[in-house]
Amino acid sequence: MIQFRIQPDSEIPASNQLFNQIRFAIASGQYPPAYKLPSTRALAMQTGLHRNTISKVYRQLEEEGFVESLAGSGIYVRTQGHEGGSRSKSPILKQYPEAYKVVQQALDELLNQGCSLNEARELCLAEVDWRLRCSARVLVVVPSQDIGAGELMVDELQEALKIPVQLVAMEELSAVLDQTTSATLVTSRYFIGEVEAIAAPKAVRVIPLDIHDYAKELNVVKSLPKASCIGIVSLSPGILRATEIILHGLRGDELLVMTSQPKDAYKLQAIIKRAEITFCTDQTSYLAVQAGVQIVLDDLIRPPKLIRCENYIGSLSINLLKRELGLV
């Protein structure tokens, strides 16, 4: 830590002495860009000055562009190349105080690579413009054999985003992209590699979505007694296959697992009559099981317990997608 010394018998005011010493530390690189200055308490103990005097010095340093204050974090040396000078302060900076640093660093990197300011501006605007154009058309892409997973995603995305979302089978994606100049492709991380391979030569971007972790549902399964029968109903055959594997890994042969899609009336009735507890991954499946229970209710000794699972898409992925699409 740099030792600042104040001469009490000097004609130069103590605040000016400290200001000049800190300014020299910054100018000479002893306090490099993004370095966090000592707290007013620490500096008061070192120099013997009152904390109010030190706060006044810090405000002067900020006004003259040497440092910047981040609420709740501290005082930092401004990024090199941006000291001094006044610039308009966007209201967005108050909401995202770190955003300006990100912009500065990105711009500095472009300049270091040889871009001019005008070229850097053109690159940034072109990227933003391209993303906005892509956001005008959102396509959910899944393999045709698991189109049910796509239906799940479309339902949840349209509800969350409040915009039209189109479902496209992966096998048809190339032909669909031949007819569009830009789009945003959304798919589960399960299928991301295949979708990216198809999309690579096209003017589109691909965004993977993470699925819900199903932690609550798995905790229920862990607590079930041996020999329990579990029903799993889902629009997606892929989810059903994955669930069987996961539950077998979790409980081995201790549980009987029965699966069905909502359109398979025979399997659905078997689950309703046999399973003590039934998980439904989507609203369509949940309603189908409810309707099936009503049909055979008089013949049931004990109706199955129905659990409507959380959304298929994780909430974090939904929020990130909203930002990517410019909806927030």
GROMACS .gro file of N, CA, C and O in nm, residues 16-98:
model
  332
   16ASN      N    1  -0.519   1.939  -0.058
   16ASN     CA    2  -0.445   1.951  -0.185
   16ASN      C    3  -0.324   1.859  -0.187
   16ASN      O    4  -0.290   1.801  -0.291
   17GLN      N    5  -0.258   1.845  -0.071
   17GLN     CA    6  -0.144   1.755  -0.064
   17GLN      C    7  -0.187   1.612  -0.098
   17GLN      O    8  -0.121   1.543  -0.177
   18LEU      N    9  -0.296   1.569  -0.037
   18LEU     CA   10  -0.343   1.432  -0.061
   18LEU      C   11  -0.389   1.415  -0.205
   18LEU      O   12  -0.359   1.314  -0.270
   19PHE      N   13  -0.462   1.515  -0.256
   19PHE     CA   14  -0.511   1.508  -0.394
   19PHE      C   15  -0.394   1.491  -0.492
   19PHE      O   16  -0.399   1.405  -0.580
   20ASN      N   17  -0.290   1.571  -0.475
   20ASN     CA   18  -0.177   1.564  -0.567
   20ASN      C   19  -0.102   1.432  -0.556
   20ASN      O   20  -0.053   1.378  -0.655
   21GLN      N   21  -0.092   1.377  -0.436
   21GLN     CA   22  -0.022   1.251  -0.419
   21GLN      C   23  -0.098   1.135  -0.483
   21GLN      O   24  -0.039   1.048  -0.547
   22ILE      N   25  -0.230   1.135  -0.466
   22ILE     CA   26  -0.310   1.029  -0.529
   22ILE      C   27  -0.307   1.044  -0.680
   22ILE      O   28  -0.295   0.945  -0.753
   23ARG      N   29  -0.316   1.169  -0.727
   23ARG     CA   30  -0.312   1.193  -0.872
   23ARG      C   31  -0.179   1.144  -0.931
   23ARG      O   32  -0.176   1.084  -1.038
   24PHE      N   33  -0.068   1.166  -0.857
   24PHE     CA   34   0.062   1.119  -0.903
   24PHE      C   35   0.066   0.966  -0.904
   24PHE      O   36   0.120   0.904  -0.997
   25ALA      N   37   0.007   0.903  -0.802
   25ALA     CA   38   0.004   0.757  -0.796
   25ALA      C   39  -0.070   0.698  -0.916
   25ALA      O   40  -0.032   0.594  -0.970
   26ILE      N   41  -0.175   0.767  -0.959
   26ILE     CA   42  -0.251   0.721  -1.076
   26ILE      C   43  -0.172   0.745  -1.204
   26ILE      O   44  -0.160   0.657  -1.289
   27ALA      N   45  -0.117   0.867  -1.216
   27ALA     CA   46  -0.046   0.903  -1.338
   27ALA      C   47   0.079   0.818  -1.358
   27ALA      O   48   0.118   0.788  -1.472
   28SER      N   49   0.143   0.778  -1.248
   28SER     CA   50   0.267   0.701  -1.258
   28SER      C   51   0.244   0.550  -1.266
   28SER      O   52   0.338   0.473  -1.277
   29GLY      N   53   0.117   0.510  -1.260
   29GLY     CA   54   0.086   0.368  -1.273
   29GLY      C   55   0.094   0.291  -1.143
   29GLY      O   56   0.074   0.170  -1.140
   30GLN      N   57   0.126   0.360  -1.032
   30GLN     CA   58   0.128   0.291  -0.903
   30GLN      C   59  -0.014   0.248  -0.863
   30GLN      O   60  -0.032   0.147  -0.795
   31TYR      N   61  -0.111   0.328  -0.904
   31TYR     CA   62  -0.253   0.291  -0.894
   31TYR      C   63  -0.300   0.266  -1.038
   31TYR      O   64  -0.336   0.360  -1.109
   32PRO      N   65  -0.299   0.143  -1.087
   32PRO     CA   66  -0.334   0.116  -1.226
   32PRO      C   67  -0.484   0.125  -1.251
   32PRO      O   68  -0.564   0.134  -1.156
   33PRO      N   69  -0.527   0.125  -1.379
   33PRO     CA   70  -0.670   0.127  -1.410
   33PRO      C   71  -0.744   0.015  -1.340
   33PRO      O   72  -0.694  -0.098  -1.329
   34ALA      N   73  -0.863   0.048  -1.289
   34ALA     CA   74  -0.952  -0.046  -1.218
   34ALA      C   75  -0.904  -0.077  -1.077
   34ALA      O   76  -0.964  -0.159  -1.009
   35TYR      N   77  -0.795  -0.012  -1.031
   35TYR     CA   78  -0.747  -0.034  -0.895
   35TYR      C   79  -0.845   0.031  -0.796
   35TYR      O   80  -0.892   0.143  -0.817
   36LYS      N   81  -0.873  -0.040  -0.689
   36LYS     CA   82  -0.965   0.013  -0.588
   36LYS      C   83  -0.888   0.096  -0.486
   36LYS      O   84  -0.793   0.046  -0.423
   37LEU      N   85  -0.925   0.223  -0.470
   37LEU     CA   86  -0.858   0.311  -0.376
   37LEU      C   87  -0.889   0.269  -0.232
   37LEU      O   88  -0.993   0.207  -0.205
   38PRO      N   89  -0.799   0.303  -0.138
   38PRO     CA   90  -0.823   0.270   0.003
   38PRO      C   91  -0.953   0.334   0.051
   38PRO      O   92  -0.995   0.439   0.002
   39SER      N   93  -1.015   0.272   0.149
   39SER     CA   94  -1.136   0.331   0.208
   39SER      C   95  -1.099   0.460   0.281
   39SER      O   96  -0.982   0.483   0.318
   40THR      N   97  -1.197   0.544   0.302
   40THR     CA   98  -1.171   0.669   0.374
   40THR      C   99  -1.122   0.640   0.516
   40THR      O  100  -1.040   0.714   0.570
   41ARG      N  101  -1.171   0.533   0.574
   41ARG     CA  102  -1.127   0.495   0.709
   41ARG      C  103  -0.980   0.459   0.710
   41ARG      O  104  -0.903   0.506   0.795
   42ALA      N  105  -0.937   0.374   0.614
   42ALA     CA  106  -0.797   0.332   0.608
   42ALA      C  107  -0.705   0.450   0.582
   42ALA      O  108  -0.597   0.463   0.642
   43LEU      N  109  -0.748   0.540   0.492
   43LEU     CA  110  -0.663   0.654   0.458
   43LEU      C  111  -0.659   0.755   0.573
   43LEU      O  112  -0.557   0.822   0.594
   44ALA      N  113  -0.766   0.764   0.648
   44ALA     CA  114  -0.767   0.853   0.764
   44ALA      C  115  -0.668   0.805   0.869
   44ALA      O  116  -0.596   0.885   0.931
   45MET      N  117  -0.661   0.675   0.889
   45MET     CA  118  -0.568   0.618   0.987
   45MET      C  119  -0.423   0.640   0.942
   45MET      O  120  -0.334   0.663   1.024
   46GLN      N  121  -0.400   0.636   0.811
   46GLN     CA  122  -0.264   0.651   0.759
   46GLN      C  123  -0.218   0.796   0.762
   46GLN      O  124  -0.103   0.825   0.796
   47THR      N  125  -0.307   0.888   0.725
   47THR     CA  126  -0.266   1.028   0.708
   47THR      C  127  -0.298   1.117   0.828
   47THR      O  128  -0.242   1.226   0.840
   48GLY      N  129  -0.391   1.071   0.912
   48GLY     CA  130  -0.433   1.155   1.023
   48GLY      C  131  -0.539   1.257   0.985
   48GLY      O  132  -0.580   1.337   1.069
   49LEU      N  133  -0.583   1.256   0.860
   49LEU     CA  134  -0.686   1.349   0.815
   49LEU      C  135  -0.824   1.298   0.854
   49LEU      O  136  -0.846   1.178   0.873
   50HIS      N  137  -0.918   1.391   0.861
   50HIS     CA  138  -1.057   1.353   0.890
   50HIS      C  139  -1.116   1.283   0.768
   50HIS      O  140  -1.081   1.314   0.654
   51ARG      N  141  -1.204   1.186   0.790
   51ARG     CA  142  -1.265   1.111   0.679
   51ARG      C  143  -1.343   1.203   0.586
   51ARG      O  144  -1.351   1.178   0.466
   52ASN      N  145  -1.402   1.309   0.640
   52ASN     CA  146  -1.475   1.404   0.554
   52ASN      C  147  -1.381   1.473   0.455
   52ASN      O  148  -1.417   1.499   0.340
   53THR      N  149  -1.258   1.502   0.501
   53THR     CA  150  -1.158   1.563   0.413
   53THR      C  151  -1.121   1.467   0.301
   53THR      O  152  -1.109   1.506   0.184
   54ILE      N  153  -1.103   1.341   0.335
   54ILE     CA  154  -1.066   1.241   0.235
   54ILE      C  155  -1.181   1.221   0.136
   54ILE      O  156  -1.160   1.208   0.015
   55SER      N  157  -1.305   1.220   0.185
   55SER     CA  158  -1.421   1.209   0.096
   55SER      C  159  -1.425   1.325  -0.002
   55SER      O  160  -1.458   1.307  -0.121
   56LYS      N  161  -1.390   1.444   0.047
   56LYS     CA  162  -1.386   1.562  -0.040
   56LYS      C  163  -1.280   1.545  -0.149
   56LYS      O  164  -1.304   1.578  -0.267
   57VAL      N  165  -1.165   1.489  -0.113
   57VAL     CA  166  -1.059   1.465  -0.212
   57VAL      C  167  -1.105   1.363  -0.315
   57VAL      O  168  -1.083   1.380  -0.436
   58TYR      N  169  -1.171   1.258  -0.270
   58TYR     CA  170  -1.220   1.156  -0.363
   58TYR      C  171  -1.323   1.214  -0.459
   58TYR      O  172  -1.325   1.180  -0.578
   59ARG      N  173  -1.409   1.303  -0.409
   59ARG     CA  174  -1.508   1.366  -0.497
   59ARG      C  175  -1.440   1.452  -0.602
   59ARG      O  176  -1.480   1.454  -0.718
   60GLN      N  177  -1.334   1.524  -0.560
   60GLN     CA  178  -1.260   1.607  -0.655
   60GLN      C  179  -1.192   1.522  -0.762
   60GLN      O  180  -1.193   1.556  -0.881
   61LEU      N  181  -1.136   1.408  -0.721
   61LEU     CA  182  -1.072   1.316  -0.817
   61LEU      C  183  -1.176   1.263  -0.917
   61LEU      O  184  -1.148   1.249  -1.035
   62GLU      N  185  -1.296   1.237  -0.866
   62GLU     CA  186  -1.401   1.186  -0.955
   62GLU      C  187  -1.447   1.294  -1.051
   62GLU      O  188  -1.469   1.269  -1.170
   63GLU      N  189  -1.463   1.416  -1.001
   63GLU     CA  190  -1.508   1.527  -1.086
   63GLU      C  191  -1.409   1.555  -1.198
   63GLU      O  192  -1.448   1.594  -1.308
   64GLU      N  193  -1.282   1.535  -1.170
   64GLU     CA  194  -1.180   1.561  -1.271
   64GLU      C  195  -1.147   1.438  -1.356
   64GLU      O  196  -1.056   1.442  -1.439
   65GLY      N  197  -1.221   1.329  -1.333
   65GLY     CA  198  -1.210   1.215  -1.423
   65GLY      C  199  -1.102   1.114  -1.392
   65GLY      O  200  -1.075   1.026  -1.474
   66PHE      N  201  -1.041   1.123  -1.274
   66PHE     CA  202  -0.935   1.028  -1.240
   66PHE      C  203  -0.991   0.897  -1.187
   66PHE      O  204  -0.932   0.790  -1.206
   67VAL      N  205  -1.101   0.904  -1.115
   67VAL     CA  206  -1.159   0.784  -1.053
   67VAL      C  207  -1.309   0.783  -1.079
   67VAL      O  208  -1.367   0.882  -1.126
   68GLU      N  209  -1.370   0.671  -1.048
   68GLU     CA  210  -1.516   0.661  -1.057
   68GLU      C  211  -1.567   0.584  -0.936
   68GLU      O  212  -1.501   0.492  -0.886
   69SER      N  213  -1.682   0.626  -0.889
   69SER     CA  214  -1.744   0.566  -0.772
   69SER      C  215  -1.851   0.467  -0.814
   69SER      O  216  -1.938   0.500  -0.895
   70LEU      N  217  -1.844   0.345  -0.762
   70LEU     CA  218  -1.945   0.243  -0.787
   70LEU      C  219  -2.021   0.219  -0.658
   70LEU      O  220  -1.963   0.178  -0.557
   71ALA      N  221  -2.151   0.246  -0.661
   71ALA     CA  222  -2.233   0.237  -0.541
   71ALA      C  223  -2.218   0.101  -0.474
   71ALA      O  224  -2.233  -0.003  -0.538
   72GLY      N  225  -2.189   0.105  -0.343
   72GLY     CA  226  -2.180  -0.017  -0.267
   72GLY      C  227  -2.053  -0.096  -0.289
   72GLY      O  228  -2.035  -0.203  -0.230
   73SER      N  229  -1.962  -0.044  -0.373
   73SER     CA  230  -1.840  -0.118  -0.404
   73SER      C  231  -1.715  -0.042  -0.366
   73SER      O  232  -1.622  -0.097  -0.306
   74GLY      N  233  -1.707   0.087  -0.401
   74GLY     CA  234  -1.590   0.164  -0.367
   74GLY      C  235  -1.551   0.262  -0.475
   74GLY      O  236  -1.627   0.289  -0.568
   75ILE      N  237  -1.429   0.316  -0.463
   75ILE     CA  238  -1.375   0.412  -0.559
   75ILE      C  239  -1.266   0.343  -0.639
   75ILE      O  240  -1.175   0.282  -0.583
   76TYR      N  241  -1.274   0.354  -0.773
   76TYR     CA  242  -1.181   0.284  -0.860
   76TYR      C  243  -1.115   0.381  -0.958
   76TYR      O  244  -1.177   0.478  -1.003
   77VAL      N  245  -0.988   0.351  -0.992
   77VAL     CA  246  -0.918   0.428  -1.094
   77VAL      C  247  -0.986   0.402  -1.228
   77VAL      O  248  -1.015   0.287  -1.262
   78ARG      N  249  -1.012   0.508  -1.302
   78ARG     CA  250  -1.081   0.491  -1.430
   78ARG      C  251  -0.995   0.417  -1.529
   78ARG      O  252  -0.871   0.423  -1.525
   79THR      N  253  -1.060   0.346  -1.619
   79THR     CA  254  -0.988   0.270  -1.721
   79THR      C  255  -0.898   0.360  -1.803
   79THR      O  256  -0.937   0.470  -1.841
   80GLN      N  257  -0.780   0.312  -1.832
   80GLN     CA  258  -0.680   0.391  -1.903
   80GLN      C  259  -0.734   0.440  -2.037
   80GLN      O  260  -0.799   0.367  -2.110
   81GLY      N  261  -0.707   0.566  -2.064
   81GLY     CA  262  -0.753   0.622  -2.192
   81GLY      C  263  -0.885   0.693  -2.180
   81GLY      O  264  -0.933   0.751  -2.276
   82HIS      N  265  -0.948   0.691  -2.062
   82HIS     CA  266  -1.078   0.755  -2.047
   82HIS      C  267  -1.077   0.855  -1.932
   82HIS      O  268  -1.182   0.900  -1.888
   83GLU      N  269  -0.957   0.890  -1.877
   83GLU     CA  270  -0.952   0.985  -1.767
   83GLU      C  271  -0.992   1.124  -1.818
   83GLU      O  272  -0.958   1.163  -1.928
   84GLY      N  273  -1.059   1.195  -1.730
   84GLY     CA  274  -1.093   1.334  -1.760
   84GLY      C  275  -1.199   1.347  -1.866
   84GLY      O  276  -1.242   1.251  -1.928
   85GLY      N  277  -1.241   1.471  -1.888
   85GLY     CA  278  -1.341   1.496  -1.991
   85GLY      C  279  -1.480   1.463  -1.942
   85GLY      O  280  -1.499   1.374  -1.861
   86SER      N  281  -1.577   1.535  -1.992
   86SER     CA  282  -1.715   1.508  -1.952
   86SER      C  283  -1.786   1.436  -2.065
   86SER      O  284  -1.754   1.452  -2.181
   87ARG      N  285  -1.879   1.350  -2.028
   87ARG     CA  286  -1.959   1.277  -2.127
   87ARG      C  287  -2.100   1.263  -2.072
   87ARG      O  288  -2.122   1.269  -1.952
   88SER      N  289  -2.194   1.250  -2.161
   88SER     CA  290  -2.332   1.237  -2.116
   88SER      C  291  -2.349   1.107  -2.039
   88SER      O  292  -2.294   1.004  -2.077
   89LYS      N  293  -2.424   1.114  -1.932
   89LYS     CA  294  -2.448   0.997  -1.848
   89LYS      C  295  -2.586   0.940  -1.880
   89LYS      O  296  -2.688   1.001  -1.850
   90SER      N  297  -2.589   0.823  -1.939
   90SER     CA  298  -2.716   0.760  -1.971
   90SER      C  299  -2.782   0.710  -1.843
   90SER      O  300  -2.715   0.661  -1.753
   91PRO      N  301  -2.916   0.721  -1.834
   91PRO     CA  302  -2.988   0.667  -1.717
   91PRO      C  303  -2.965   0.517  -1.701
   91PRO      O  304  -2.978   0.464  -1.591
   92ILE      N  305  -2.931   0.450  -1.811
   92ILE     CA  306  -2.909   0.305  -1.804
   92ILE      C  307  -2.792   0.273  -1.712
   92ILE      O  308  -2.789   0.167  -1.648
   93LEU      N  309  -2.695   0.365  -1.702
   93LEU     CA  310  -2.578   0.339  -1.619
   93LEU      C  311  -2.615   0.325  -1.472
   93LEU      O  312  -2.548   0.255  -1.398
   94LYS      N  313  -2.720   0.394  -1.430
   94LYS     CA  314  -2.764   0.382  -1.292
   94LYS      C  315  -2.821   0.242  -1.266
   94LYS      O  316  -2.808   0.189  -1.156
   95GLN      N  317  -2.885   0.185  -1.368
   95GLN     CA  318  -2.942   0.052  -1.353
   95GLN      C  319  -2.836  -0.057  -1.368
   95GLN      O  320  -2.841  -0.159  -1.300
   96TYR      N  321  -2.739  -0.033  -1.458
   96TYR     CA  322  -2.631  -0.129  -1.481
   96TYR      C  323  -2.496  -0.058  -1.468
   96TYR      O  324  -2.433  -0.024  -1.568
   97PRO      N  325  -2.451  -0.036  -1.343
   97PRO     CA  326  -2.329   0.046  -1.322
   97PRO      C  327  -2.204  -0.015  -1.384
   97PRO      O  328  -2.109   0.057  -1.413
   98GLU      N  329  -2.200  -0.146  -1.406
   98GLU     CA  330  -2.082  -0.209  -1.464
   98GLU      C  331  -2.086  -0.208  -1.617
   98GLU      O  332  -1.987  -0.241  -1.682
   0.00000   0.00000   0.00000
